[in-house]
């Protein structure tokens, strides 16, 4: 729908508001605006950026007068901040024979307004309820719906006037608060910014226009309205005309100029309908501004037409992006809802089944985690395998240090007893091996505890995922995991320490030992040991033989320990711990009347779930309405 389609469709009737838009266009206007109003009434604006027209202006710019002229009702007036909450003004044009109707909604309040004269009182009461009695402001929206034969089909959002200095009773940063509130609306790309500026000020210096330019650099979403043309200084009229013709500060949507009721008109009880007649007479009789009326740039009726055209076109342009927005938001909220699950049923039998399923799934997930069957919750075995590799590296490194430990002189002074040169004392060999094995015991226990902590953390993390929102169930699971971990770790430590006691009994199968020592001799003879070249042959031979025996037996022992410690961890900590946890969690089902306690949710989890369900429902309803409209 292009504005040009409807040029020449204007006609005016004295004594009532002119009906500018032709019937063909009016048939398209109302459904379009109704769609967005219905979406806003669903409450989806907190999730979606809906097309809107936001009205901003400095204090005393004539903003309220413009809205009064468009809506046909008196709005709150006075000095200082009058608009203290965003006001959504929904105007619906009805048949001439139908009666005026008004309705105001805010928070949980919804009230019908029987007379236009009551609107101002209801708005003030709403602002006092929301922002408190006084001069404070709030970001909470007040919705005012007006149905009348004398209003355009249009929805506007009126924002507080820009204040520079705090007055008595206002916080020092009131100006910053108002600017932040205004920016919240005008920054959205879906919002047309309606900037109201008096004719008798320098438009380039007005803060309202500057704020609009900050968020709309090229003026593509900004429409300027000049007010108070009767206060223009003599000789500056042509400057105003140039502004309206977009020759001073360029705005893609251009400008309009209007003359609304002033304070004297209000004092003289000039009605809004009479004010329209006076406005028309003013522009027709003005030597400079008359041409603006003929061109369609002046008067409230022409402004109403312009705003309606802009809003409808803006809505049509925004609908494809709106559909995409809705789809994304539904997906985001669905994902968030899945984290909370469906929640426990209210029926006793159903709650028992719900708890059974939850515990069964958890125990199955724990088993899959411990056996590596399901990697969705992390590869626990891979993490443990890294720990086992580190243990093997430690054994190998310790073996190298052990094998390179002896110098000939050290052996002579510390380890050679009554034996003649060339003999290896078995007691010395046994003692040295026992000393070395003893040094491995505490590192093995430490590795056991580290692995035990890794398993405990993995189990706790899985329980947190499984029992999100159920603090009692989660607490019991964590308590059991901790107790079982400690019990199994103690048992495993006892097994490991017993293993080291056995390792001090130097033993292996004869054939295995002879095969190993033969391999060691072959390996050592292939490489030159520089230490052996500087000592006497007899001592050298004895030390070499001892090292062969030590290295051969350490190789056997370290291989046993390299496998045995991981086996203890895998069996006692992982396998037995998992089975014990499964048994104890399933036993919870045997306790009578325990479901209510176990399935008690976090104090706000149900609220969050319900909010997400409601939000998804609203978004789906919005999706249906947008799809039907298209």
Coordinates of C-alpha atoms in Angstrom, one line a residue:
X1 CA 0.0 0.0 0.0
X2 CA 1.6 3.3 -1.1
X3 CA 0.5 6.7 0.1
X4 CA 0.2 7.9 -3.5
X5 CA -2.7 5.5 -4.1
X6 CA -4.9 7.5 -1.8
X7 CA -4.0 11.1 -2.8
X8 CA -7.1 13.0 -3.7
X9 CA -9.3 10.8 -1.5
X10 CA -9.6 13.6 1.1
X11 CA -12.8 15.4 1.9
X12 CA -13.6 17.6 4.9
X13 CA -16.9 18.4 6.6
X14 CA -17.2 21.4 8.8
X15 CA -18.1 20.8 12.4
X16 CA -16.6 17.3 12.6
X17 CA -13.2 15.6 12.1
X18 CA -12.4 15.3 8.4
X19 CA -12.4 11.7 7.0
X20 CA -9.3 11.8 4.9
X21 CA -8.6 8.2 4.0
X22 CA -10.9 6.6 1.5
X23 CA -13.0 3.6 2.2
X24 CA -10.8 1.2 0.3
X25 CA -7.8 2.1 2.4
X26 CA -9.8 2.1 5.6
X27 CA -10.7 -1.5 5.0
X28 CA -7.0 -2.4 5.0
X29 CA -6.0 -0.1 7.8
X30 CA -8.0 -1.5 10.7
X31 CA -7.1 -5.2 10.2
X32 CA -3.4 -4.3 10.0
X33 CA -3.4 -2.2 13.1
X34 CA -5.7 -4.6 14.9
X35 CA -3.2 -7.4 14.3
X36 CA -0.4 -5.5 16.1
X37 CA -2.7 -4.3 18.9
X38 CA -3.9 -7.9 19.4
X39 CA -0.3 -9.1 19.6
X40 CA 0.5 -6.4 22.1
X41 CA -2.5 -7.4 24.1
X42 CA -1.3 -11.0 24.2
X43 CA 1.7 -9.7 26.1
X44 CA 4.3 -10.8 23.5
X45 CA 5.9 -7.4 23.4
X46 CA 8.3 -8.5 26.1
X47 CA 9.6 -11.1 23.6
X48 CA 9.0 -9.5 20.3
X49 CA 9.8 -6.1 18.8
X50 CA 6.4 -5.0 17.5
X51 CA 5.9 -2.1 15.0
X52 CA 4.9 1.0 16.9
X53 CA 4.9 4.8 16.8
X54 CA 6.6 6.4 19.8
X55 CA 5.9 10.0 20.6
X56 CA 8.8 12.0 22.2
X57 CA 9.4 15.6 22.8
X58 CA 10.9 18.1 25.3
X59 CA 8.7 19.3 28.1
X60 CA 6.3 21.9 26.9
X61 CA 6.8 21.0 23.3
X62 CA 3.0 20.5 22.8
X63 CA 3.2 16.7 22.7
X64 CA 0.1 16.3 24.9
X65 CA -1.8 18.7 22.8
X66 CA -1.1 16.8 19.6
X67 CA -2.2 13.5 21.3
X68 CA -5.4 15.2 22.6
X69 CA -6.2 16.5 19.1
X70 CA -5.7 13.1 17.6
X71 CA -7.6 11.2 20.3
X72 CA -10.4 13.7 21.0
X73 CA -9.9 13.4 24.8
X74 CA -8.1 15.5 27.3
X75 CA -4.9 14.1 28.7
X76 CA -3.1 15.1 31.9
X77 CA -1.5 18.5 31.7
X78 CA 0.5 20.7 34.0
X79 CA 4.1 21.9 34.6
X80 CA 7.0 19.5 35.0
X81 CA 6.6 15.8 34.2
X82 CA 3.0 15.0 33.3
X83 CA 3.4 11.7 31.4
X84 CA 5.1 9.5 34.0
X85 CA 4.5 6.1 32.4
X86 CA 4.5 5.0 28.8
X87 CA 1.0 5.4 27.5
X88 CA -0.2 3.2 24.7
X89 CA -3.0 5.1 23.0
X90 CA -5.1 2.8 20.8
X91 CA -7.6 4.6 18.7
X92 CA -10.3 2.8 16.8
X93 CA -12.6 4.5 14.3
X94 CA -16.2 3.3 14.6
X95 CA -19.4 4.1 12.7
X96 CA -21.0 7.5 13.3
X97 CA -24.1 6.0 14.9
X98 CA -22.0 4.0 17.5
X99 CA -21.3 5.4 20.9
X100 CA -17.9 6.5 22.3
X101 CA -16.1 3.9 24.3
X102 CA -13.0 3.9 26.4
X103 CA -11.0 1.3 28.4
X104 CA -7.8 1.6 30.4
X105 CA -5.6 -1.4 31.4
X106 CA -2.5 -1.5 33.6
X107 CA -1.0 -4.1 35.9
X108 CA -3.9 -6.4 36.7
X109 CA -6.4 -3.5 36.5
X110 CA -8.9 -3.2 33.6
X111 CA -11.6 -0.5 33.8
X112 CA -14.2 0.9 31.4
X113 CA -14.4 4.6 30.8
X114 CA -17.9 5.9 30.2
X115 CA -17.2 9.5 29.3
X116 CA -14.3 11.2 27.4
X117 CA -14.1 13.7 30.3
X118 CA -13.1 10.9 32.7
X119 CA -10.0 9.9 30.7
X120 CA -7.6 12.3 32.4
X121 CA -8.6 11.3 35.9
X122 CA -8.2 7.5 35.0
X123 CA -4.7 8.1 33.6
X124 CA -3.6 10.1 36.7
X125 CA -4.9 7.3 38.9
X126 CA -3.1 4.7 36.9
X127 CA 0.2 6.6 37.0
X128 CA -0.1 7.1 40.8
X129 CA -0.7 3.3 41.1
X130 CA 2.3 2.4 39.0
X131 CA 4.8 5.2 39.7
X132 CA 3.6 6.3 43.1
X133 CA 2.0 9.6 44.0
X134 CA 4.3 12.5 43.1
X135 CA 6.7 13.0 40.2
X136 CA 8.4 9.6 39.8
X137 CA 8.4 7.6 36.6
X138 CA 8.0 4.0 35.7
X139 CA 8.7 1.8 32.6
X140 CA 5.4 -0.1 33.1
X141 CA 2.9 0.5 30.2
X142 CA -0.6 1.9 30.6
X143 CA -2.9 1.0 27.7
X144 CA -5.7 3.4 26.8
X145 CA -8.2 2.2 24.2
X146 CA -10.6 4.8 22.6
X147 CA -13.3 3.9 20.1
X148 CA -15.0 6.9 18.5
X149 CA -16.3 8.1 15.1
X150 CA -14.0 11.0 15.4
X151 CA -10.6 9.3 15.8
X152 CA -8.2 7.8 13.2
X153 CA -7.3 4.1 13.2
X154 CA -4.0 4.5 14.9
X155 CA -1.9 3.3 17.9
X156 CA 0.7 5.6 19.5
X157 CA 2.9 5.2 22.5
X158 CA 3.3 8.5 24.4
X159 CA 6.6 8.8 26.4
X160 CA 7.5 11.2 29.2
X161 CA 8.8 14.6 28.2
X162 CA 12.5 15.1 28.3
X163 CA 13.5 16.9 31.5
X164 CA 16.7 18.7 32.1
X165 CA 16.5 19.8 35.7
X166 CA 15.0 17.9 38.7
X167 CA 12.3 19.7 40.6
X168 CA 11.3 19.2 44.2
X169 CA 10.6 15.6 45.0
X170 CA 12.4 14.2 42.0
X171 CA 15.6 12.2 42.1
X172 CA 18.7 14.1 40.8
X173 CA 19.1 11.7 37.9
X174 CA 15.4 12.1 36.7
X175 CA 16.6 13.4 33.4
X176 CA 18.8 10.3 32.9
X177 CA 16.0 8.0 33.9
X178 CA 13.6 9.6 31.3
X179 CA 16.2 9.3 28.6
X180 CA 16.9 5.7 29.3
X181 CA 13.1 5.0 29.2
X182 CA 12.8 6.8 25.9
X183 CA 15.8 5.0 24.4
X184 CA 14.3 1.7 25.4
X185 CA 11.5 2.4 22.9
X186 CA 13.1 4.5 20.1
X187 CA 16.2 2.3 19.7
X188 CA 14.1 -0.6 18.3
X189 CA 14.2 -0.8 14.6
X190 CA 10.5 -1.6 14.5
X191 CA 9.6 1.8 16.1
X192 CA 8.7 5.0 14.1
X193 CA 9.9 7.9 16.2
X194 CA 7.5 10.8 16.2
X195 CA 9.4 13.9 17.4
X196 CA 7.4 16.9 18.6
X197 CA 9.1 20.3 18.3
X198 CA 7.7 23.8 18.8
X199 CA 8.1 26.1 15.9
X200 CA 9.5 28.9 18.0
X201 CA 12.7 27.1 18.9
X202 CA 15.8 26.1 16.9
X203 CA 14.9 22.6 15.8
X204 CA 18.5 21.5 15.4
X205 CA 19.2 22.0 19.1
X206 CA 16.2 20.2 20.5
X207 CA 17.1 17.2 22.6
X208 CA 14.2 15.1 21.3
X209 CA 15.5 15.3 17.7
X210 CA 19.0 14.7 18.8
X211 CA 18.0 11.5 20.7
X212 CA 16.1 10.3 17.6
X213 CA 19.1 11.0 15.4
X214 CA 21.4 9.0 17.7
X215 CA 19.4 5.9 17.1
X216 CA 18.3 6.6 13.6
X217 CA 21.3 8.2 11.9
X218 CA 19.7 8.6 8.5
X219 CA 16.3 9.7 9.7
X220 CA 14.6 6.7 8.1
X221 CA 12.4 6.0 11.1
X222 CA 11.8 9.6 12.3
X223 CA 8.8 11.9 11.5
X224 CA 8.9 15.5 12.7
X225 CA 5.9 17.4 14.0
X226 CA 6.1 21.2 14.5
X227 CA 3.7 22.7 17.0
X228 CA 2.7 26.2 18.1
X229 CA 2.9 27.9 14.7
X230 CA 1.1 30.9 16.1
X231 CA 4.1 31.7 18.2
X232 CA 6.6 31.9 15.3
X233 CA 8.6 35.2 15.3
X234 CA 7.9 37.5 12.5
X235 CA 10.3 37.0 9.7
X236 CA 11.1 33.4 10.5
X237 CA 8.0 31.9 8.8
X238 CA 10.0 30.9 5.7
X239 CA 12.4 28.9 7.8
X240 CA 9.5 26.9 9.2
X241 CA 8.3 26.3 5.6
X242 CA 11.7 25.1 4.6
X243 CA 11.8 22.7 7.5
X244 CA 8.5 21.3 6.6
X245 CA 9.7 20.9 3.0
X246 CA 12.6 18.9 4.4
X247 CA 15.2 21.4 3.3
X248 CA 16.9 22.0 6.7
X249 CA 17.3 18.7 8.5
X250 CA 16.4 15.8 6.2
X251 CA 14.0 13.1 7.5
X252 CA 13.0 10.3 5.2
X253 CA 9.4 10.5 6.6
X254 CA 9.3 14.2 6.5
X255 CA 7.5 16.7 8.7
X256 CA 4.0 17.9 9.5
X257 CA 2.9 21.1 11.2
X258 CA -0.2 21.4 13.5
X259 CA -1.9 24.0 15.7
X260 CA -3.6 22.5 18.8
X261 CA -5.4 24.0 21.7
X262 CA -3.3 26.3 23.9
X263 CA -3.8 27.1 27.5
X264 CA -6.1 30.0 26.6
X265 CA -8.3 27.7 24.5
X266 CA -8.5 25.3 27.4
X267 CA -9.4 28.2 29.8
X268 CA -12.0 29.4 27.4
X269 CA -13.4 25.8 27.2
X270 CA -12.7 25.5 23.5
X271 CA -13.7 21.9 22.6
X272 CA -11.3 19.7 20.6
X273 CA -13.8 19.7 17.7
X274 CA -13.9 23.5 17.7
X275 CA -10.1 23.5 17.9
X276 CA -9.9 21.6 14.6
X277 CA -12.1 24.3 13.0
X278 CA -9.9 27.0 14.4
X279 CA -6.8 25.2 13.2
X280 CA -8.1 24.9 9.7
X281 CA -9.0 28.6 9.7
X282 CA -5.6 29.5 11.0
X283 CA -3.7 27.7 8.2
X284 CA -6.1 28.9 5.4
X285 CA -5.7 32.5 6.5
X286 CA -1.9 32.4 7.0
X287 CA 0.2 34.0 4.3
X288 CA 3.1 31.6 4.7
X289 CA 1.6 28.4 6.1
X290 CA -1.5 28.3 3.8
X291 CA 0.4 26.5 1.1
X292 CA 1.4 23.8 3.6
X293 CA -2.3 23.0 4.2
X294 CA -2.9 22.8 0.5
X295 CA 0.1 20.5 0.1
X296 CA -1.2 18.2 2.9
X297 CA 1.6 19.1 5.3
X298 CA -0.5 21.0 7.8
X299 CA -3.4 20.2 10.3
X300 CA -4.3 17.4 12.6
X301 CA -6.3 15.5 9.9
X302 CA -3.4 15.5 7.6
X303 CA -1.1 14.3 10.4
X304 CA -3.6 11.5 11.3
X305 CA -3.5 10.4 7.6
X306 CA 0.2 10.5 7.5
X307 CA 0.6 8.6 10.7
X308 CA -1.9 5.9 9.7
X309 CA -0.2 5.4 6.3
X310 CA 3.2 5.2 7.9
X311 CA 2.1 2.8 10.6
X312 CA 0.3 0.4 8.2
X313 CA 3.2 0.4 5.7
X314 CA 5.6 -0.1 8.6
X315 CA 3.6 -3.0 9.9
X316 CA 3.4 -4.7 6.4
X317 CA 7.1 -4.2 6.0
X318 CA 7.8 -5.7 9.4
X319 CA 5.6 -8.8 9.2
X320 CA 8.2 -11.2 7.5
X321 CA 10.8 -10.3 10.2
X322 CA 8.1 -10.6 12.8
X323 CA 7.4 -14.2 11.7
X324 CA 11.1 -15.0 12.0
X325 CA 11.2 -13.4 15.4
X326 CA 8.3 -15.5 16.6
X327 CA 9.9 -18.8 15.3
X328 CA 13.2 -18.0 17.0
X329 CA 11.5 -17.1 20.3
X330 CA 9.4 -20.3 20.3
X331 CA 12.5 -22.4 19.8
X332 CA 14.4 -20.5 22.5
X333 CA 11.6 -20.9 25.1
X334 CA 11.1 -24.6 24.1
X335 CA 14.8 -25.2 24.8
X336 CA 14.5 -23.4 28.2
X337 CA 11.4 -25.4 29.1
X338 CA 13.1 -28.7 28.4
X339 CA 15.7 -27.9 31.1
X340 CA 12.9 -27.8 33.7
X341 CA 11.1 -30.9 32.4
X342 CA 7.4 -31.4 32.6
X343 CA 7.0 -31.3 36.4
X344 CA 5.5 -33.8 38.7
X345 CA 1.8 -34.9 38.2
X346 CA -0.7 -34.2 40.9
X347 CA -2.3 -37.7 41.0
X348 CA -0.7 -40.0 43.6
X349 CA -0.3 -43.0 41.3
X350 CA 1.0 -40.8 38.6
X351 CA 3.5 -39.2 41.0
X352 CA 4.8 -42.7 42.0
X353 CA 5.3 -43.6 38.3
X354 CA 6.9 -40.2 37.6
X355 CA 9.4 -40.8 40.5
X356 CA 10.0 -44.4 39.4
X357 CA 10.8 -43.2 35.8
X358 CA 13.1 -40.4 37.1
X359 CA 15.1 -42.7 39.4
X360 CA 15.2 -45.5 36.8
X361 CA 16.5 -43.1 34.2
X362 CA 19.1 -41.7 36.6
X363 CA 20.4 -45.2 37.6
X364 CA 20.6 -46.2 33.9
X365 CA 22.4 -43.1 33.0
X366 CA 24.9 -43.7 35.9
X367 CA 25.5 -47.2 34.6
X368 CA 26.0 -46.0 31.0
X369 CA 28.4 -43.3 32.3
X370 CA 30.5 -45.8 34.2
X371 CA 30.7 -48.3 31.4
X372 CA 31.1 -45.8 28.6
X373 CA 28.0 -46.9 26.8
X374 CA 26.5 -43.4 26.6
X375 CA 28.9 -40.4 26.0
X376 CA 26.2 -37.7 26.1
X377 CA 27.0 -37.0 29.8
X378 CA 30.8 -37.0 29.3
X379 CA 33.4 -39.7 28.6
X380 CA 34.3 -40.7 32.2
X381 CA 36.4 -43.7 31.1
X382 CA 38.5 -41.5 28.8
X383 CA 39.2 -39.1 31.7
X384 CA 40.2 -42.0 34.0
X385 CA 42.3 -43.5 31.2
X386 CA 44.3 -40.3 31.2
X387 CA 44.9 -40.8 34.9
X388 CA 46.0 -44.4 34.4
X389 CA 48.4 -43.2 31.7
X390 CA 49.8 -40.7 34.1
X391 CA 50.3 -43.5 36.7
X392 CA 52.2 -45.6 34.2
X393 CA 54.4 -42.6 33.2
X394 CA 55.1 -42.1 36.9
X395 CA 56.2 -45.8 37.3
X396 CA 58.4 -45.6 34.3
X397 CA 60.0 -42.4 35.4
X398 CA 60.5 -43.8 38.9
X399 CA 62.1 -46.9 37.4
X400 CA 64.6 -44.9 35.4
X401 CA 65.7 -43.0 38.6
X402 CA 65.9 -46.3 40.5
X403 CA 68.0 -48.0 37.9
X404 CA 70.5 -45.1 37.6
X405 CA 70.7 -44.7 41.3
X406 CA 73.9 -46.6 42.1
X407 CA 77.5 -45.5 41.7
X408 CA 80.2 -48.1 42.4
X409 CA 81.6 -46.3 45.4
X410 CA 78.0 -46.0 46.9
X411 CA 77.5 -49.7 46.4
X412 CA 80.9 -50.5 48.1
X413 CA 80.2 -48.3 51.1
X414 CA 76.5 -48.9 51.6
X415 CA 75.4 -52.3 50.3
X416 CA 78.4 -54.7 50.1
X417 CA 78.7 -56.9 53.1
X418 CA 80.6 -60.2 53.6
X419 CA 80.3 -61.4 50.1
X420 CA 83.3 -61.6 47.9
X421 CA 83.5 -59.6 44.7
X422 CA 81.4 -61.0 41.9
X423 CA 78.6 -62.2 44.3
X424 CA 75.2 -60.4 44.4
X425 CA 73.7 -60.5 48.0
X426 CA 70.1 -61.5 47.7
X427 CA 69.2 -59.7 50.9
X428 CA 70.6 -56.5 49.4
X429 CA 68.6 -57.0 46.3
X430 CA 65.4 -57.7 48.3
X431 CA 66.0 -54.7 50.6
X432 CA 66.5 -52.3 47.6
X433 CA 63.4 -53.6 45.9
X434 CA 61.3 -53.2 49.0
X435 CA 62.5 -49.7 49.5
X436 CA 61.6 -48.8 45.9
X437 CA 58.2 -50.4 46.2
X438 CA 57.5 -48.6 49.4
X439 CA 58.2 -45.3 47.6
X440 CA 55.4 -46.1 45.2
X441 CA 52.7 -46.8 47.8
X442 CA 51.6 -43.2 48.7
X443 CA 51.6 -42.0 45.0
X444 CA 49.4 -45.0 44.3
X445 CA 47.0 -44.1 47.1
X446 CA 47.0 -40.5 45.9
X447 CA 46.1 -41.5 42.4
X448 CA 43.3 -43.6 43.8
X449 CA 41.9 -40.6 45.6
X450 CA 42.2 -38.4 42.5
X451 CA 40.3 -41.0 40.4
X452 CA 37.7 -41.4 43.2
X453 CA 37.1 -37.6 43.1
X454 CA 36.8 -37.6 39.3
X455 CA 34.1 -40.3 39.6
X456 CA 32.3 -38.5 42.4
X457 CA 32.2 -35.2 40.4
X458 CA 30.9 -37.0 37.3
X459 CA 28.1 -38.6 39.3
X460 CA 27.2 -35.4 41.1
X461 CA 27.1 -33.5 37.8
X462 CA 24.8 -36.2 36.3
X463 CA 22.6 -36.0 39.4
X464 CA 22.3 -32.3 39.0
X465 CA 21.2 -32.7 35.4
X466 CA 18.8 -35.5 36.3
X467 CA 17.2 -33.8 39.3
X468 CA 17.2 -30.1 38.2
X469 CA 14.5 -28.3 40.2
X470 CA 14.1 -31.1 42.8
X471 CA 16.3 -30.0 45.7
X472 CA 15.3 -32.9 48.1
X473 CA 16.0 -35.5 45.5
X474 CA 19.2 -33.9 44.5
X475 CA 20.4 -33.6 48.1
X476 CA 19.7 -37.3 48.8
X477 CA 21.5 -38.3 45.6
X478 CA 24.5 -36.1 46.5
X479 CA 24.6 -37.5 50.0
X480 CA 24.5 -41.0 48.8
X481 CA 27.2 -40.4 46.2
X482 CA 29.5 -38.8 48.8
X483 CA 28.9 -41.6 51.3
X484 CA 29.4 -44.4 48.7
X485 CA 32.5 -42.7 47.3
X486 CA 34.0 -42.5 50.8
X487 CA 33.1 -46.1 51.6
X488 CA 34.4 -47.5 48.3
X489 CA 37.5 -45.3 48.4
X490 CA 38.3 -46.7 51.9
X491 CA 37.9 -50.2 50.7
X492 CA 39.9 -49.5 47.6
X493 CA 42.7 -48.0 49.6
X494 CA 42.8 -51.0 51.9
X495 CA 43.1 -53.2 48.8
X496 CA 45.9 -51.1 47.4
X497 CA 47.8 -51.0 50.6
X498 CA 47.4 -54.8 50.9
X499 CA 48.7 -55.0 47.3
X500 CA 51.9 -53.1 48.3
X501 CA 52.4 -55.4 51.4
X502 CA 52.3 -58.3 49.0
X503 CA 54.6 -56.6 46.6
X504 CA 57.2 -56.4 49.4
X505 CA 57.3 -60.2 49.2
X506 CA 59.7 -60.3 46.2
X507 CA 58.2 -62.9 43.9
X508 CA 57.4 -63.8 40.3
X509 CA 57.3 -67.0 38.3
X510 CA 60.8 -68.3 37.6
X511 CA 60.3 -68.5 33.9
X512 CA 59.0 -65.0 33.7
X513 CA 61.9 -63.7 35.7
X514 CA 64.6 -65.5 33.7
X515 CA 63.0 -64.3 30.5
X516 CA 63.0 -60.7 31.8
X517 CA 66.6 -60.7 33.1
X518 CA 67.8 -62.2 29.8
X519 CA 66.1 -59.4 27.9
X520 CA 67.7 -56.9 30.3
X521 CA 71.2 -58.3 29.8
X522 CA 70.8 -58.2 26.0
X523 CA 69.6 -54.6 26.2
X524 CA 72.4 -53.4 28.5
X525 CA 75.1 -55.2 26.6
X526 CA 74.1 -53.3 23.5
X527 CA 74.7 -50.0 25.1
X528 CA 77.9 -48.7 26.7
X529 CA 77.7 -47.7 30.3
X530 CA 80.4 -45.0 31.0
X531 CA 80.5 -45.7 34.7
X532 CA 81.7 -49.2 34.2
X533 CA 84.8 -48.1 32.4
X534 CA 86.4 -46.2 35.3
X535 CA 86.2 -48.8 38.0
X536 CA 87.8 -52.2 38.8
X537 CA 86.4 -55.1 36.9
X538 CA 85.4 -57.1 40.0
X539 CA 83.3 -54.3 41.5
X540 CA 82.0 -53.3 38.1
X541 CA 80.7 -56.8 37.4
X542 CA 79.0 -57.1 40.8
X543 CA 77.2 -53.7 40.4
X544 CA 76.2 -54.6 36.8
X545 CA 74.7 -57.9 37.8
X546 CA 72.8 -56.2 40.7
X547 CA 71.4 -53.6 38.3
X548 CA 70.3 -56.3 35.9
X549 CA 68.4 -58.0 38.7
X550 CA 66.8 -54.8 40.0
X551 CA 65.8 -53.6 36.6
X552 CA 64.4 -56.9 35.6
X553 CA 62.3 -57.3 38.7
X554 CA 61.2 -53.7 38.8
X555 CA 59.9 -54.1 35.2
X556 CA 57.7 -57.0 36.4
X557 CA 56.6 -55.2 39.5
X558 CA 55.8 -51.9 37.7
X559 CA 53.8 -53.7 35.1
X560 CA 51.7 -55.4 37.8
X561 CA 51.1 -52.1 39.6
X562 CA 50.4 -50.3 36.3
X563 CA 47.5 -52.7 35.8
X564 CA 46.5 -53.4 39.4
X565 CA 45.9 -49.9 40.6
X566 CA 43.6 -49.0 37.6
X567 CA 41.8 -52.4 38.1
X568 CA 41.1 -51.6 41.7
X569 CA 39.8 -48.2 40.7
X570 CA 37.7 -49.6 37.9
X571 CA 36.2 -52.4 40.0
X572 CA 35.9 -50.9 43.5
X573 CA 35.3 -47.2 42.8
X574 CA 33.5 -47.3 39.5
X575 CA 31.8 -50.7 39.1
X576 CA 30.9 -51.4 42.8
X577 CA 30.2 -47.8 43.5
X578 CA 27.8 -47.6 40.6
X579 CA 25.9 -50.7 41.6
X580 CA 25.7 -49.6 45.2
X581 CA 24.3 -46.2 44.1
X582 CA 21.8 -47.9 41.9
X583 CA 20.6 -50.1 44.7
X584 CA 20.2 -47.2 47.2
X585 CA 18.4 -44.9 44.8
X586 CA 15.9 -47.6 43.8
X587 CA 15.3 -48.3 47.5
X588 CA 13.9 -44.9 47.8
X589 CA 10.8 -46.2 46.0
X590 CA 10.2 -48.7 48.8
X591 CA 9.7 -45.9 51.4
X592 CA 6.0 -45.2 51.8
X593 CA 4.6 -41.7 51.2
X594 CA 8.0 -40.4 50.2
X595 CA 7.0 -39.0 46.8
X596 CA 5.8 -35.6 48.0
X597 CA 9.1 -35.0 49.8
X598 CA 11.3 -36.2 47.0
X599 CA 9.3 -34.4 44.3
X600 CA 9.1 -31.1 46.0
X601 CA 10.3 -28.5 43.5
X602 CA 12.4 -25.4 44.1
X603 CA 10.3 -22.5 45.2
X604 CA 10.4 -20.8 41.9
X605 CA 10.9 -23.7 39.4
X606 CA 7.2 -24.2 38.9
X607 CA 6.7 -20.5 38.4
X608 CA 9.5 -20.5 35.8
X609 CA 8.0 -23.5 34.0
X610 CA 4.5 -22.0 34.0
X611 CA 5.8 -18.7 32.7
X612 CA 7.6 -20.5 29.9
X613 CA 4.5 -22.5 29.1
X614 CA 2.4 -19.3 29.0
X615 CA 5.0 -17.5 26.9
X616 CA 5.1 -20.3 24.4
X617 CA 1.4 -20.4 24.3
X618 CA 1.3 -16.6 23.7
X619 CA 3.9 -16.8 21.0
X620 CA 2.1 -19.7 19.2
X621 CA -1.1 -17.7 19.3
X622 CA 0.8 -14.7 17.9
X623 CA 2.3 -17.0 15.2
X624 CA -1.2 -18.2 14.3
X625 CA -2.6 -14.6 14.1
X626 CA 0.3 -13.4 11.9
X627 CA 0.1 -16.5 9.6
X628 CA -3.7 -16.0 9.3
X629 CA -3.2 -12.3 8.5
X630 CA -0.8 -13.1 5.7

